[in-house]
Amino acid sequence: MNGFLVGVISIIALVSVAKITPAEPSKQPSSLQNSNSESVARKSPYEVGTITGVVSGPYGSILFIELSDKTKLRFHHPSNSLARGEQVLIYQQNGEHFLIEASEPPR
């Protein structure tokens, strides 16, 4: 009986085996592949913004900042020393923006 079952299982296994061919990876042109890897390598979470407006008060300033992609941001800064037109460094993480640097070196 065991020999019969082994024979039946062997026949079923031989009949039900299908040829499996692995999918071939698609090849990108080398110029496209290089440009994609360069753009990923160049993407930085840091961006330079320009102060477009300042509202000063006794507790510091509210800075209105515009990024190069026209995103408009607003930050509180404890000093009143920043002026319109100055550039600041912005850090973006998980959809939030942080003011990293808000000063110009002395000239």
PDB file of C-alpha atoms in Angstrom:
ATOM      1  CA  MET A   1       0.000   0.000   0.000  1.00  0.00           C
ATOM      2  CA  ASN A   2       2.806   2.394   0.866  1.00  0.00           C
ATOM      3  CA  GLY A   3       4.522   1.659  -2.442  1.00  0.00           C
ATOM      4  CA  PHE A   4       1.293   2.375  -4.291  1.00  0.00           C
ATOM      5  CA  LEU A   5       0.861   5.762  -2.552  1.00  0.00           C
ATOM      6  CA  VAL A   6       4.465   6.719  -3.259  1.00  0.00           C
ATOM      7  CA  GLY A   7       3.958   5.819  -6.927  1.00  0.00           C
ATOM      8  CA  VAL A   8       0.734   7.852  -7.204  1.00  0.00           C
ATOM      9  CA  ILE A   9       2.290  10.847  -5.454  1.00  0.00           C
ATOM     10  CA  SER A  10       5.338  10.630  -7.745  1.00  0.00           C
ATOM     11  CA  ILE A  11       3.146  10.573 -10.869  1.00  0.00           C
ATOM     12  CA  ILE A  12       1.061  13.506  -9.622  1.00  0.00           C
ATOM     13  CA  ALA A  13       4.233  15.435  -8.789  1.00  0.00           C
ATOM     14  CA  LEU A  14       5.666  14.841 -12.266  1.00  0.00           C
ATOM     15  CA  VAL A  15       2.448  15.883 -13.981  1.00  0.00           C
ATOM     16  CA  SER A  16       1.884  19.002 -11.906  1.00  0.00           C
ATOM     17  CA  VAL A  17       5.430  20.395 -12.189  1.00  0.00           C
ATOM     18  CA  ALA A  18       5.410  23.463 -14.395  1.00  0.00           C
ATOM     19  CA  LYS A  19       8.385  25.250 -15.805  1.00  0.00           C
ATOM     20  CA  ILE A  20       9.008  28.428 -13.820  1.00  0.00           C
ATOM     21  CA  THR A  21      10.965  31.143 -15.555  1.00  0.00           C
ATOM     22  CA  PRO A  22      12.218  34.081 -13.529  1.00  0.00           C
ATOM     23  CA  ALA A  23      11.189  37.518 -14.691  1.00  0.00           C
ATOM     24  CA  GLU A  24      13.904  39.421 -16.490  1.00  0.00           C
ATOM     25  CA  PRO A  25      14.815  42.756 -14.958  1.00  0.00           C
ATOM     26  CA  SER A  26      14.174  45.703 -17.229  1.00  0.00           C
ATOM     27  CA  LYS A  27      17.289  47.641 -18.146  1.00  0.00           C
ATOM     28  CA  GLN A  28      17.294  51.431 -18.058  1.00  0.00           C
ATOM     29  CA  PRO A  29      19.512  53.392 -20.396  1.00  0.00           C
ATOM     30  CA  SER A  30      22.723  54.267 -18.583  1.00  0.00           C
ATOM     31  CA  SER A  31      22.136  58.018 -18.924  1.00  0.00           C
ATOM     32  CA  LEU A  32      18.716  57.758 -17.261  1.00  0.00           C
ATOM     33  CA  GLN A  33      20.057  55.495 -14.551  1.00  0.00           C
ATOM     34  CA  ASN A  34      22.907  57.892 -13.760  1.00  0.00           C
ATOM     35  CA  SER A  35      20.642  60.930 -13.608  1.00  0.00           C
ATOM     36  CA  ASN A  36      18.278  59.177 -11.189  1.00  0.00           C
ATOM     37  CA  SER A  37      21.047  58.189  -8.799  1.00  0.00           C
ATOM     38  CA  GLU A  38      22.559  61.685  -8.924  1.00  0.00           C
ATOM     39  CA  SER A  39      19.248  63.369  -8.100  1.00  0.00           C
ATOM     40  CA  VAL A  40      18.719  61.068  -5.128  1.00  0.00           C
ATOM     41  CA  ALA A  41      22.256  61.727  -3.925  1.00  0.00           C
ATOM     42  CA  ARG A  42      21.805  65.504  -4.246  1.00  0.00           C
ATOM     43  CA  LYS A  43      18.493  65.668  -2.354  1.00  0.00           C
ATOM     44  CA  SER A  44      19.218  67.301   0.978  1.00  0.00           C
ATOM     45  CA  PRO A  45      16.899  68.003   3.915  1.00  0.00           C
ATOM     46  CA  TYR A  46      18.500  71.472   4.171  1.00  0.00           C
ATOM     47  CA  GLU A  47      17.285  74.396   2.106  1.00  0.00           C
ATOM     48  CA  VAL A  48      18.020  78.104   2.004  1.00  0.00           C
ATOM     49  CA  GLY A  49      15.097  80.453   2.517  1.00  0.00           C
ATOM     50  CA  THR A  50      14.753  84.211   2.195  1.00  0.00           C
ATOM     51  CA  ILE A  51      13.139  86.384   4.849  1.00  0.00           C
ATOM     52  CA  THR A  52      10.235  88.159   3.148  1.00  0.00           C
ATOM     53  CA  GLY A  53       8.848  89.878   6.223  1.00  0.00           C
ATOM     54  CA  VAL A  54       9.635  90.600   9.871  1.00  0.00           C
ATOM     55  CA  VAL A  55       7.262  91.612  12.655  1.00  0.00           C
ATOM     56  CA  SER A  56       9.221  92.609  15.764  1.00  0.00           C
ATOM     57  CA  GLY A  57       7.940  92.862  19.304  1.00  0.00           C
ATOM     58  CA  PRO A  58       9.199  92.851  22.879  1.00  0.00           C
ATOM     59  CA  TYR A  59       9.529  89.044  22.897  1.00  0.00           C
ATOM     60  CA  GLY A  60      11.359  88.634  19.580  1.00  0.00           C
ATOM     61  CA  SER A  61      10.395  88.577  15.927  1.00  0.00           C
ATOM     62  CA  ILE A  62       8.046  86.653  13.703  1.00  0.00           C
ATOM     63  CA  LEU A  63       9.947  85.782  10.513  1.00  0.00           C
ATOM     64  CA  PHE A  64       8.114  85.166   7.250  1.00  0.00           C
ATOM     65  CA  ILE A  65      10.314  82.993   5.044  1.00  0.00           C
ATOM     66  CA  GLU A  66       9.920  81.859   1.437  1.00  0.00           C
ATOM     67  CA  LEU A  67      11.753  78.826   0.046  1.00  0.00           C
ATOM     68  CA  SER A  68      12.888  78.372  -3.555  1.00  0.00           C
ATOM     69  CA  ASP A  69       9.791  76.249  -4.343  1.00  0.00           C
ATOM     70  CA  LYS A  70       7.572  79.167  -3.171  1.00  0.00           C
ATOM     71  CA  THR A  71       6.701  77.447   0.123  1.00  0.00           C
ATOM     72  CA  LYS A  72       5.926  80.103   2.742  1.00  0.00           C
ATOM     73  CA  LEU A  73       6.901  79.522   6.372  1.00  0.00           C
ATOM     74  CA  ARG A  74       6.591  81.451   9.627  1.00  0.00           C
ATOM     75  CA  PHE A  75       8.930  81.183  12.633  1.00  0.00           C
ATOM     76  CA  HIS A  76       9.406  82.912  15.969  1.00  0.00           C
ATOM     77  CA  HIS A  77      12.974  84.100  16.598  1.00  0.00           C
ATOM     78  CA  PRO A  78      14.049  85.486  19.995  1.00  0.00           C
ATOM     79  CA  SER A  79      16.070  88.400  18.602  1.00  0.00           C
ATOM     80  CA  ASN A  80      15.126  91.503  16.654  1.00  0.00           C
ATOM     81  CA  SER A  81      18.355  91.579  14.626  1.00  0.00           C
ATOM     82  CA  LEU A  82      17.146  89.914  11.417  1.00  0.00           C
ATOM     83  CA  ALA A  83      15.994  91.932   8.443  1.00  0.00           C
ATOM     84  CA  ARG A  84      13.999  91.408   5.291  1.00  0.00           C
ATOM     85  CA  GLY A  85      16.019  89.937   2.425  1.00  0.00           C
ATOM     86  CA  GLU A  86      18.440  87.960   4.614  1.00  0.00           C
ATOM     87  CA  GLN A  87      18.878  84.268   3.960  1.00  0.00           C
ATOM     88  CA  VAL A  88      18.354  81.556   6.573  1.00  0.00           C
ATOM     89  CA  LEU A  89      18.901  77.806   6.652  1.00  0.00           C
ATOM     90  CA  ILE A  90      15.813  75.582   6.932  1.00  0.00           C
ATOM     91  CA  TYR A  91      15.819  71.869   7.810  1.00  0.00           C
ATOM     92  CA  GLN A  92      12.884  69.678   6.760  1.00  0.00           C
ATOM     93  CA  GLN A  93      12.060  66.355   8.434  1.00  0.00           C
ATOM     94  CA  ASN A  94       8.809  64.367   8.264  1.00  0.00           C
ATOM     95  CA  GLY A  95       6.968  67.282   6.682  1.00  0.00           C
ATOM     96  CA  GLU A  96       8.009  69.746   9.401  1.00  0.00           C
ATOM     97  CA  HIS A  97      10.364  72.689   8.891  1.00  0.00           C
ATOM     98  CA  PHE A  98      12.918  73.899  11.431  1.00  0.00           C
ATOM     99  CA  LEU A  99      14.874  77.158  11.446  1.00  0.00           C
ATOM    100  CA  ILE A 100      18.517  76.126  11.816  1.00  0.00           C
ATOM    101  CA  GLU A 101      20.496  79.287  11.183  1.00  0.00           C
ATOM    102  CA  ALA A 102      19.265  82.830  11.277  1.00  0.00           C
ATOM    103  CA  SER A 103      22.296  85.050  11.172  1.00  0.00           C
ATOM    104  CA  GLU A 104      24.715  86.489   8.686  1.00  0.00           C
ATOM    105  CA  PRO A 105      28.431  86.410   9.436  1.00  0.00           C
ATOM    106  CA  PRO A 106      29.994  89.831  10.068  1.00  0.00           C
ATOM    107  CA  ARG A 107      31.596  91.406   7.005  1.00  0.00           C
TER     108      ARG A 107
END
